Tab-separated table of C-alpha atoms in Angstrom:
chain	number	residue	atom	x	y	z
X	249	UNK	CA	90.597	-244.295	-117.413
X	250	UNK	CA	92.025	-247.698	-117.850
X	251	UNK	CA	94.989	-246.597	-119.565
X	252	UNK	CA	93.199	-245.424	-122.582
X	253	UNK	CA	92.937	-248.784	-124.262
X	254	UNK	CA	94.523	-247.997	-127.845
X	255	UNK	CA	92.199	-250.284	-129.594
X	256	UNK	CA	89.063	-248.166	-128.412
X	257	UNK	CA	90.812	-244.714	-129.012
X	258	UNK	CA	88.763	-242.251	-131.073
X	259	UNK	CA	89.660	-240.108	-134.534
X	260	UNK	CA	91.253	-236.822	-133.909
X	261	UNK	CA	91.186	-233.546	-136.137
X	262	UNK	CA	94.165	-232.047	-136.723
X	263	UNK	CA	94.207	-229.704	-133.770
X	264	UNK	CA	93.867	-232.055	-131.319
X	265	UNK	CA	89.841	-232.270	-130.844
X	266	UNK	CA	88.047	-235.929	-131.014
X	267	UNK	CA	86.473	-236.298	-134.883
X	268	UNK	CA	85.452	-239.567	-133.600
X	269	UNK	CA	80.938	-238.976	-132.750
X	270	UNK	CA	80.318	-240.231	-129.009
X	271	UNK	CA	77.403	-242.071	-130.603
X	272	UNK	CA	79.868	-243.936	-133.049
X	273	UNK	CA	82.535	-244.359	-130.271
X	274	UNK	CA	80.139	-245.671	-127.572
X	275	UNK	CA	79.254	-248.344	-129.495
X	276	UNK	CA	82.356	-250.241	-129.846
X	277	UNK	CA	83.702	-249.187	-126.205
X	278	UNK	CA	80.912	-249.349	-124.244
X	279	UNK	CA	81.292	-253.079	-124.264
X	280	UNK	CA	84.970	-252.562	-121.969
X	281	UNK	CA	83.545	-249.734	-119.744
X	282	UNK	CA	80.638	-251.722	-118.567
X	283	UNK	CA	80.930	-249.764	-115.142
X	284	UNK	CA	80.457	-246.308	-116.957
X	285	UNK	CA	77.780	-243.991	-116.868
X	286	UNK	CA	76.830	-242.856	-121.052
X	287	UNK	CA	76.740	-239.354	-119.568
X	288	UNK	CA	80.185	-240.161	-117.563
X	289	UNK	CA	81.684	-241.636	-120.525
X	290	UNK	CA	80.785	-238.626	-122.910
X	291	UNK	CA	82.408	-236.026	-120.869
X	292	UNK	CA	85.102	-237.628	-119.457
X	293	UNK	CA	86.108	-240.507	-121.295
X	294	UNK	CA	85.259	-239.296	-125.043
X	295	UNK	CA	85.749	-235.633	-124.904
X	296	UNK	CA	89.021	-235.833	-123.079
X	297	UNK	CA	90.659	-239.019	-124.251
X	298	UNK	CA	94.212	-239.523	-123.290
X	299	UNK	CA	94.301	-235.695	-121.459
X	300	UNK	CA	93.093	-237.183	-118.192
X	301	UNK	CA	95.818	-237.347	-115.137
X	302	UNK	CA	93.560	-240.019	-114.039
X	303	UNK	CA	94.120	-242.284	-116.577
X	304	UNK	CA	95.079	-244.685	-114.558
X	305	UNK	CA	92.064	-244.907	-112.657
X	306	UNK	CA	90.318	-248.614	-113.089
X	307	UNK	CA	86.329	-248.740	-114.250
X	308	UNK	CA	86.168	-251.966	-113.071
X	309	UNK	CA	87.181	-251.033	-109.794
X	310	UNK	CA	84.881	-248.344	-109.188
X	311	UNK	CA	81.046	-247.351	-109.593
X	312	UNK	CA	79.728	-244.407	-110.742
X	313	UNK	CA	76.101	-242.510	-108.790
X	314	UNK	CA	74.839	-239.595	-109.388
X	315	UNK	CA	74.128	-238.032	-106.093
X	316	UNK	CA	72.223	-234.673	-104.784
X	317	UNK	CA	74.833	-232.546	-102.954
X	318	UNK	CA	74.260	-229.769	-101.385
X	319	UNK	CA	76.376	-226.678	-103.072
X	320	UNK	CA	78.683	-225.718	-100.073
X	321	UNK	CA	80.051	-229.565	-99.637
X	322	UNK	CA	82.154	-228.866	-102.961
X	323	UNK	CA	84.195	-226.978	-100.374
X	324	UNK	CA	85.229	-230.287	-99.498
X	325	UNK	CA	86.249	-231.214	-102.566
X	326	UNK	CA	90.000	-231.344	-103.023
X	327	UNK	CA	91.184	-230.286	-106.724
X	328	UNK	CA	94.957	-230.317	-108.975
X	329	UNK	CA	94.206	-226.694	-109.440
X	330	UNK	CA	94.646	-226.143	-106.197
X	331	UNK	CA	97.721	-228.895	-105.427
X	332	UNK	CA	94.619	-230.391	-103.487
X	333	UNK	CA	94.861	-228.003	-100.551
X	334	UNK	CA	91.840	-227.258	-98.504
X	335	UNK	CA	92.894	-223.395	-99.467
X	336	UNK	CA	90.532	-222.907	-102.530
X	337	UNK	CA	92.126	-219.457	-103.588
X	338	UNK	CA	93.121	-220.508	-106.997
X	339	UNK	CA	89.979	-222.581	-108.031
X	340	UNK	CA	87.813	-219.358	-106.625
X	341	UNK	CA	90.031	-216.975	-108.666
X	342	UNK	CA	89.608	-218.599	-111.849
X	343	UNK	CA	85.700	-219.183	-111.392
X	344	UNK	CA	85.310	-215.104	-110.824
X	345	UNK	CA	88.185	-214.636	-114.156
X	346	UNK	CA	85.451	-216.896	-116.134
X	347	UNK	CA	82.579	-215.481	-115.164
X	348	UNK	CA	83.049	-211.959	-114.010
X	349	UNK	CA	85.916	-210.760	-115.458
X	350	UNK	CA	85.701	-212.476	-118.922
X	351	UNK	CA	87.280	-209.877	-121.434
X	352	UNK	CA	86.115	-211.186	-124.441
X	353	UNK	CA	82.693	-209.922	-126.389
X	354	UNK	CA	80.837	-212.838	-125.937
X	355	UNK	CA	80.410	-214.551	-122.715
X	356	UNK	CA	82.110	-218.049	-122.047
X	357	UNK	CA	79.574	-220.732	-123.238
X	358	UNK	CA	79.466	-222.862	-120.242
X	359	UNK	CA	79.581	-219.616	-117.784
X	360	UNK	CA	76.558	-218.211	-119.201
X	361	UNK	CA	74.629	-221.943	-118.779
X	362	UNK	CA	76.048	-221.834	-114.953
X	363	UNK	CA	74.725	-218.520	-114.874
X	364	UNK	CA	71.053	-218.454	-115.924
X	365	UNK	CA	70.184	-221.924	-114.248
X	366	UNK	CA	72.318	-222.024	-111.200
X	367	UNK	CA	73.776	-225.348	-112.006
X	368	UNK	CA	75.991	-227.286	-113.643
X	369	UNK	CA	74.940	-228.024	-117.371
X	370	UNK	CA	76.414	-231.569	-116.356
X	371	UNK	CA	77.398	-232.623	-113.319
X	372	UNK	CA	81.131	-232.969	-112.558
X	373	UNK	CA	82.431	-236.049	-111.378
X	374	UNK	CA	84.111	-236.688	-107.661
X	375	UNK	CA	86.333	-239.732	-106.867
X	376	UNK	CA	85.614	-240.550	-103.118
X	377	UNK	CA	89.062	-241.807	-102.091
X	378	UNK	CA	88.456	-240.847	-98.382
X	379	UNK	CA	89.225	-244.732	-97.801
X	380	UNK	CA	92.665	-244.049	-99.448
X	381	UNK	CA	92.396	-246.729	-102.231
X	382	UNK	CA	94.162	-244.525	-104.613
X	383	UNK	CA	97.276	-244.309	-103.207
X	384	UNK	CA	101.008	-244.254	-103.907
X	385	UNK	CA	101.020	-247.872	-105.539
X	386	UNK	CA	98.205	-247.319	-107.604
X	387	UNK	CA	99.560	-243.831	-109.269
X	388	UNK	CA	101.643	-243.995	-111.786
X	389	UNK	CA	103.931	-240.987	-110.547
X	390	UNK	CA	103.552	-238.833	-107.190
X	391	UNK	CA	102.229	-236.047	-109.622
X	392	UNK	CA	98.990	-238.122	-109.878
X	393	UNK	CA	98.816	-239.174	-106.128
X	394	UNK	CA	95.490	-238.159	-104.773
X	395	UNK	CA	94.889	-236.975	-101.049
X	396	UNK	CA	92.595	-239.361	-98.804
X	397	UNK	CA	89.472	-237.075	-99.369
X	398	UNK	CA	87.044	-236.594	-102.158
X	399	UNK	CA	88.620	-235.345	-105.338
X	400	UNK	CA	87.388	-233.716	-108.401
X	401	UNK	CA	88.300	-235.846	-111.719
X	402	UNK	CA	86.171	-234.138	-114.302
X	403	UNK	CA	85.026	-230.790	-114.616
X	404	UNK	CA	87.564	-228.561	-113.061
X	405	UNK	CA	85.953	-224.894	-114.426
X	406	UNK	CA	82.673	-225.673	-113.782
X	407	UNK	CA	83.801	-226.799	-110.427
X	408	UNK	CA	85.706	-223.534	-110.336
X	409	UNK	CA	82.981	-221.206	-111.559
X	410	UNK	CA	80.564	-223.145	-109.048
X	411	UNK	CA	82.809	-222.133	-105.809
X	412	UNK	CA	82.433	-219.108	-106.992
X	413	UNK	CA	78.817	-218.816	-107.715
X	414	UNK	CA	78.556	-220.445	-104.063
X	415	UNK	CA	80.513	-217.877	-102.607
X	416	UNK	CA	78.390	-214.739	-104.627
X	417	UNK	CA	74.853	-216.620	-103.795
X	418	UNK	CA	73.938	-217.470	-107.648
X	419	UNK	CA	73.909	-220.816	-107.306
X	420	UNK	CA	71.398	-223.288	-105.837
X	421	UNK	CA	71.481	-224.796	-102.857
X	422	UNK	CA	72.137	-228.940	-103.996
X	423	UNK	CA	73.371	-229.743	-107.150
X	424	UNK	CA	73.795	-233.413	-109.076
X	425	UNK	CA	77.365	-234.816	-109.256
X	426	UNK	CA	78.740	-237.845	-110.226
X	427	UNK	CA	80.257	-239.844	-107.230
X	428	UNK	CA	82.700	-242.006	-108.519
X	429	UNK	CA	83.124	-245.042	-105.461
X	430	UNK	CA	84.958	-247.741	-105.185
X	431	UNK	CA	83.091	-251.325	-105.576
């Protein structure tokens, strides 16, 4: 978002992860993304500094409300896993892979949370560009061009894992998200 201002960037280990705390972080950038949820900002901003396609995306230009959907309108939902195509194939595949079909001994953290309380264990956040405001001129490249629908920006396995869930009847009926709008 914004560009990732280099002057608010945080620490990073060696293998890529943010050293920086969100506590310490916050403090200092909080003060440039005025717009920004603290729960937006953690999981989306903080945790995946500079990996974001939508990087480009303004703060200032948008505001962020968490909403009460109900489960089956994330069908709606338009998603890069899926090269935004109503056909959710892909995006259904990898929920069931995560949360079925996990081969490892011990279950995938954030599968198991989805699992026992039918939710997300924070909700994922959906830019509503149904009014086409993110468009060719505001994208940096056509990779990052966004269809004229709602799209998901953060969260892309839980969103996966919740289509799935959806489809299986394990999860609940309306679920919080973050609706990212423009002002």
């Amino acid at each position: 978002m914004d560009d990732y201002p280099k002057h608010l960037a945080p620490e990073f280990t060696e293998g890529g992860a943010v050293a920086t705390p969100f506590e310490v972080w916050w403090k200092k950038a909080r003060l440039h993304f005025v717009a920004v949820p603290e729960e937006v900002a953690r999981y989306w901003l903080h945790e995946h500094w500079s990996h974001s396609p939508y990087r480009y995306l303004k703060s200032a230009d948008h505001v962020f409300e968490r909403v009460a959907w109900p489960s089956r309108k994330l069908f709606e939902v338009r998603t890069a896993w899926n090269d935004f195509s109503n056909e959710m194939e892909k995006a259904l595949s990898h929920g069931r892979y995560l949360l079925d079909e996990w081969p490892h001994d011990r279950p995938y953290r954030t599968a198991r949370y989805m699992l026992e309380h039918r939710d997300f264990p924070t909700p994922i956040i959906v830019l509503d560009n149904r009014d086409a405001h993110i468009d060719e001129k505001s994208a940096q490249s056509r990779r990052e061009v966004v269809p004229a629908e709602y799209v998901l920006v953060e969260g892309h396995r839980r969103f996966n894992m919740a289509l799935h869930l959806i489809e299986t009847d394990r999860f609940d009926s309306e679920v919080d998200i973050w609706l990212m709008k423009r002002r």
